[in-house]
PDB file of C-alpha atoms in Angstrom:
ATOM      1  CA  MET A   1      -0.093  -0.037  -0.191  1.00  0.00           C
ATOM      2  CA  ASP A   2       1.139   3.387  -1.125  1.00  0.00           C
ATOM      3  CA  GLU A   3       1.983   5.820   2.073  1.00  0.00           C
ATOM      4  CA  LYS A   4       0.358   8.864   1.826  1.00  0.00           C
ATOM      5  CA  LYS A   5       2.460  12.127   1.572  1.00  0.00           C
ATOM      6  CA  PRO A   6       1.306  15.314   3.023  1.00  0.00           C
ATOM      7  CA  TYR A   7      -0.543  17.477   1.338  1.00  0.00           C
ATOM      8  CA  ASN A   8       1.779  20.362   1.536  1.00  0.00           C
ATOM      9  CA  GLN A   9       5.460  20.069   2.793  1.00  0.00           C
ATOM     10  CA  LEU A  10       6.268  23.150   3.920  1.00  0.00           C
ATOM     11  CA  PRO A  11      10.130  24.679   3.981  1.00  0.00           C
ATOM     12  CA  VAL A  12      11.667  24.967   7.326  1.00  0.00           C
ATOM     13  CA  LEU A  13      10.746  28.639   8.074  1.00  0.00           C
ATOM     14  CA  PRO A  14      12.455  30.751  11.067  1.00  0.00           C
ATOM     15  CA  GLU A  15      10.812  30.939  14.223  1.00  0.00           C
ATOM     16  CA  ALA A  16       9.263  34.512  14.999  1.00  0.00           C
ATOM     17  CA  ALA A  17       8.461  36.018  18.409  1.00  0.00           C
ATOM     18  CA  SER A  18       5.824  37.733  17.409  1.00  0.00           C
ATOM     19  CA  LEU A  19       3.702  38.522  14.242  1.00  0.00           C
ATOM     20  CA  SER A  20       5.356  41.782  14.061  1.00  0.00           C
ATOM     21  CA  GLU A  21       8.506  39.558  13.534  1.00  0.00           C
ATOM     22  CA  ALA A  22       6.907  37.140  11.347  1.00  0.00           C
ATOM     23  CA  LEU A  23       5.972  39.950   9.257  1.00  0.00           C
ATOM     24  CA  GLU A  24       9.479  41.531   8.707  1.00  0.00           C
ATOM     25  CA  ILE A  25      10.753  37.748   7.903  1.00  0.00           C
ATOM     26  CA  ALA A  26       8.240  37.668   5.206  1.00  0.00           C
ATOM     27  CA  LEU A  27       9.068  41.407   3.580  1.00  0.00           C
ATOM     28  CA  ALA A  28      12.615  40.435   3.690  1.00  0.00           C
ATOM     29  CA  ALA A  29      11.813  37.798   1.500  1.00  0.00           C
ATOM     30  CA  MET A  30      10.019  39.951  -1.120  1.00  0.00           C
ATOM     31  CA  PRO A  31      12.972  41.467  -3.195  1.00  0.00           C
ATOM     32  CA  TRP A  32      10.041  42.772  -5.418  1.00  0.00           C
ATOM     33  CA  LEU A  33       8.745  45.314  -3.075  1.00  0.00           C
ATOM     34  CA  SER A  34       9.943  48.967  -4.182  1.00  0.00           C
ATOM     35  CA  PRO A  35       9.701  52.157  -2.483  1.00  0.00           C
ATOM     36  CA  ALA A  36       6.307  52.689  -3.940  1.00  0.00           C
ATOM     37  CA  ASP A  37       4.875  50.324  -1.522  1.00  0.00           C
ATOM     38  CA  ALA A  38       6.220  51.804   1.397  1.00  0.00           C
ATOM     39  CA  GLY A  39       2.843  53.098   2.519  1.00  0.00           C
ATOM     40  CA  THR A  40       1.185  49.647   2.287  1.00  0.00           C
ATOM     41  CA  VAL A  41       4.220  47.929   4.057  1.00  0.00           C
ATOM     42  CA  GLU A  42       3.866  50.390   6.848  1.00  0.00           C
ATOM     43  CA  MET A  43       0.251  49.640   6.905  1.00  0.00           C
ATOM     44  CA  ALA A  44       0.696  45.951   7.299  1.00  0.00           C
ATOM     45  CA  ARG A  45       3.186  46.806  10.272  1.00  0.00           C
ATOM     46  CA  THR A  46       0.464  48.745  12.084  1.00  0.00           C
ATOM     47  CA  TYR A  47      -1.877  46.164  11.678  1.00  0.00           C
ATOM     48  CA  ALA A  48       0.642  43.225  12.908  1.00  0.00           C
ATOM     49  CA  ARG A  49       1.521  45.556  15.995  1.00  0.00           C
ATOM     50  CA  THR A  50      -2.168  45.979  16.799  1.00  0.00           C
ATOM     51  CA  LEU A  51      -2.333  42.162  16.432  1.00  0.00           C
ATOM     52  CA  ASP A  52       0.491  41.654  18.708  1.00  0.00           C
ATOM     53  CA  ALA A  53      -0.775  43.992  21.363  1.00  0.00           C
ATOM     54  CA  ALA A  54      -4.134  42.299  21.394  1.00  0.00           C
ATOM     55  CA  LEU A  55      -2.432  38.379  21.405  1.00  0.00           C
ATOM     56  CA  ASN A  56      -0.345  39.591  24.157  1.00  0.00           C
ATOM     57  CA  SER A  57      -3.245  40.955  26.320  1.00  0.00           C
ATOM     58  CA  PRO A  58      -5.691  38.212  26.346  1.00  0.00           C
ATOM     59  CA  ASP A  59      -7.344  39.995  29.439  1.00  0.00           C
ATOM     60  CA  ALA A  60      -7.981  42.896  27.616  1.00  0.00           C
ATOM     61  CA  MET A  61      -9.523  40.701  24.600  1.00  0.00           C
ATOM     62  CA  ALA A  62     -11.554  39.608  27.082  1.00  0.00           C
ATOM     63  CA  THR A  63     -12.563  42.504  28.698  1.00  0.00           C
ATOM     64  CA  ASP A  64     -12.032  45.355  26.185  1.00  0.00           C
ATOM     65  CA  PRO A  65     -14.460  45.209  23.572  1.00  0.00           C
ATOM     66  CA  GLN A  66     -12.243  47.738  21.772  1.00  0.00           C
ATOM     67  CA  THR A  67      -9.124  45.878  21.963  1.00  0.00           C
ATOM     68  CA  ALA A  68     -11.111  42.531  20.672  1.00  0.00           C
ATOM     69  CA  ILE A  69     -12.738  44.627  17.748  1.00  0.00           C
ATOM     70  CA  LYS A  70      -9.375  45.957  16.784  1.00  0.00           C
ATOM     71  CA  ALA A  71      -7.934  42.544  16.523  1.00  0.00           C
ATOM     72  CA  LEU A  72     -10.690  41.391  14.407  1.00  0.00           C
ATOM     73  CA  TYR A  73     -10.534  44.240  12.479  1.00  0.00           C
ATOM     74  CA  ALA A  74      -6.695  44.128  11.742  1.00  0.00           C
ATOM     75  CA  GLY A  75      -6.229  40.405  11.051  1.00  0.00           C
ATOM     76  CA  PRO A  76      -8.138  40.491   7.819  1.00  0.00           C
ATOM     77  CA  HIS A  77      -6.717  43.612   6.463  1.00  0.00           C
ATOM     78  CA  LEU A  78      -3.215  42.520   7.422  1.00  0.00           C
ATOM     79  CA  SER A  79      -3.999  39.124   5.189  1.00  0.00           C
ATOM     80  CA  LYS A  80      -5.167  41.237   2.395  1.00  0.00           C
ATOM     81  CA  LEU A  81      -2.505  43.480   2.370  1.00  0.00           C
ATOM     82  CA  LEU A  82       0.192  40.696   2.417  1.00  0.00           C
ATOM     83  CA  GLU A  83      -1.800  39.496  -0.847  1.00  0.00           C
ATOM     84  CA  GLN A  84      -1.624  42.655  -2.258  1.00  0.00           C
ATOM     85  CA  LEU A  85       2.004  43.055  -1.628  1.00  0.00           C
ATOM     86  CA  GLY A  86       2.705  38.944  -3.303  1.00  0.00           C
ATOM     87  CA  GLY A  87       3.168  38.015   0.401  1.00  0.00           C
ATOM     88  CA  THR A  88       0.965  34.701   0.075  1.00  0.00           C
ATOM     89  CA  PRO A  89       1.111  31.985  -2.003  1.00  0.00           C
ATOM     90  CA  ALA A  90      -2.069  32.540  -3.895  1.00  0.00           C
ATOM     91  CA  ALA A  91      -1.039  35.941  -4.750  1.00  0.00           C
ATOM     92  CA  ARG A  92       2.381  34.442  -6.237  1.00  0.00           C
ATOM     93  CA  GLY A  93       0.573  31.788  -8.225  1.00  0.00           C
ATOM     94  CA  GLU A  94       2.084  29.026  -6.114  1.00  0.00           C
ATOM     95  CA  PHE A  95      -0.977  27.859  -4.213  1.00  0.00           C
ATOM     96  CA  GLY A  96      -1.254  24.152  -4.453  1.00  0.00           C
ATOM     97  CA  LYS A  97       2.071  23.915  -6.715  1.00  0.00           C
ATOM     98  CA  GLY A  98       3.992  22.913  -3.932  1.00  0.00           C
ATOM     99  CA  SER A  99       7.191  24.073  -5.998  1.00  0.00           C
ATOM    100  CA  GLY A 100       8.994  26.115  -3.595  1.00  0.00           C
ATOM    101  CA  VAL A 101      10.003  28.599  -6.053  1.00  0.00           C
ATOM    102  CA  VAL A 102       9.569  32.069  -5.024  1.00  0.00           C
ATOM    103  CA  VAL A 103       7.808  33.637  -8.187  1.00  0.00           C
ATOM    104  CA  ASP A 104       8.396  37.685  -8.399  1.00  0.00           C
ATOM    105  CA  PRO A 105       4.548  38.470  -9.070  1.00  0.00           C
ATOM    106  CA  VAL A 106       5.728  41.755 -11.081  1.00  0.00           C
ATOM    107  CA  GLU A 107       8.153  39.492 -13.529  1.00  0.00           C
ATOM    108  CA  GLN A 108       5.518  37.054 -13.902  1.00  0.00           C
ATOM    109  CA  THR A 109       3.191  39.788 -14.978  1.00  0.00           C
ATOM    110  CA  MET A 110       5.598  41.003 -17.391  1.00  0.00           C
ATOM    111  CA  SER A 111       6.325  37.850 -18.485  1.00  0.00           C
ATOM    112  CA  GLU A 112       2.493  37.031 -19.506  1.00  0.00           C
ATOM    113  CA  LEU A 113       2.124  40.152 -21.169  1.00  0.00           C
ATOM    114  CA  GLU A 114       5.257  39.817 -23.517  1.00  0.00           C
ATOM    115  CA  ALA A 115       4.004  36.685 -24.196  1.00  0.00           C
ATOM    116  CA  LYS A 116       0.714  38.304 -25.123  1.00  0.00           C
ATOM    117  CA  ALA A 117       2.435  40.680 -27.085  1.00  0.00           C
ATOM    118  CA  GLU A 118       4.405  38.318 -28.713  1.00  0.00           C
ATOM    119  CA  GLU A 119       1.367  36.119 -29.880  1.00  0.00           C
ATOM    120  CA  ARG A 120      -0.169  39.451 -31.214  1.00  0.00           C
ATOM    121  CA  ARG A 121       2.855  40.095 -33.355  1.00  0.00           C
ATOM    122  CA  THR A 122       2.791  36.526 -34.793  1.00  0.00           C
ATOM    123  CA  ARG A 123      -0.582  36.716 -35.469  1.00  0.00           C
ATOM    124  CA  SER A 124      -0.316  40.027 -37.210  1.00  0.00           C
ATOM    125  CA  SER A 125       2.649  39.030 -39.334  1.00  0.00           C
ATOM    126  CA  ARG A 126       0.735  35.955 -40.776  1.00  0.00           C
ATOM    127  CA  SER A 127      -2.105  38.019 -41.375  1.00  0.00           C
ATOM    128  CA  GLY A 128       0.214  40.483 -43.554  1.00  0.00           C
ATOM    129  CA  LYS A 129      -0.666  43.266 -40.945  1.00  0.00           C
ATOM    130  CA  SER A 130       2.053  45.423 -39.533  1.00  0.00           C
TER     131      SER A 130
END
């Protein structure tokens, strides 16, 4: 009988003491980020700090509705920002592939656009158009 393999074999990742630290590790692994992304990166850092504060204060989460609301608000927004920055497997087009290869989303988009342009040029030259 074949032994079942795990659905996804994750690479060994550095351990982070906090969500903020995990975010910094992730950002350092995104070479495609540019100064134009600074606002989004800082917003992600703010959400991570908000979540860290809430997670480090379980009593506050239970007794202070504002802390709980901030944490509930920050989580999905941090996830969305990471996606926009190319910091999720789905955003990089890796979800379910298990390739282990980091794909630069900008480079991937440029390659796709270049391929489409080449296809149009080929069709155009075949039909005699220039």
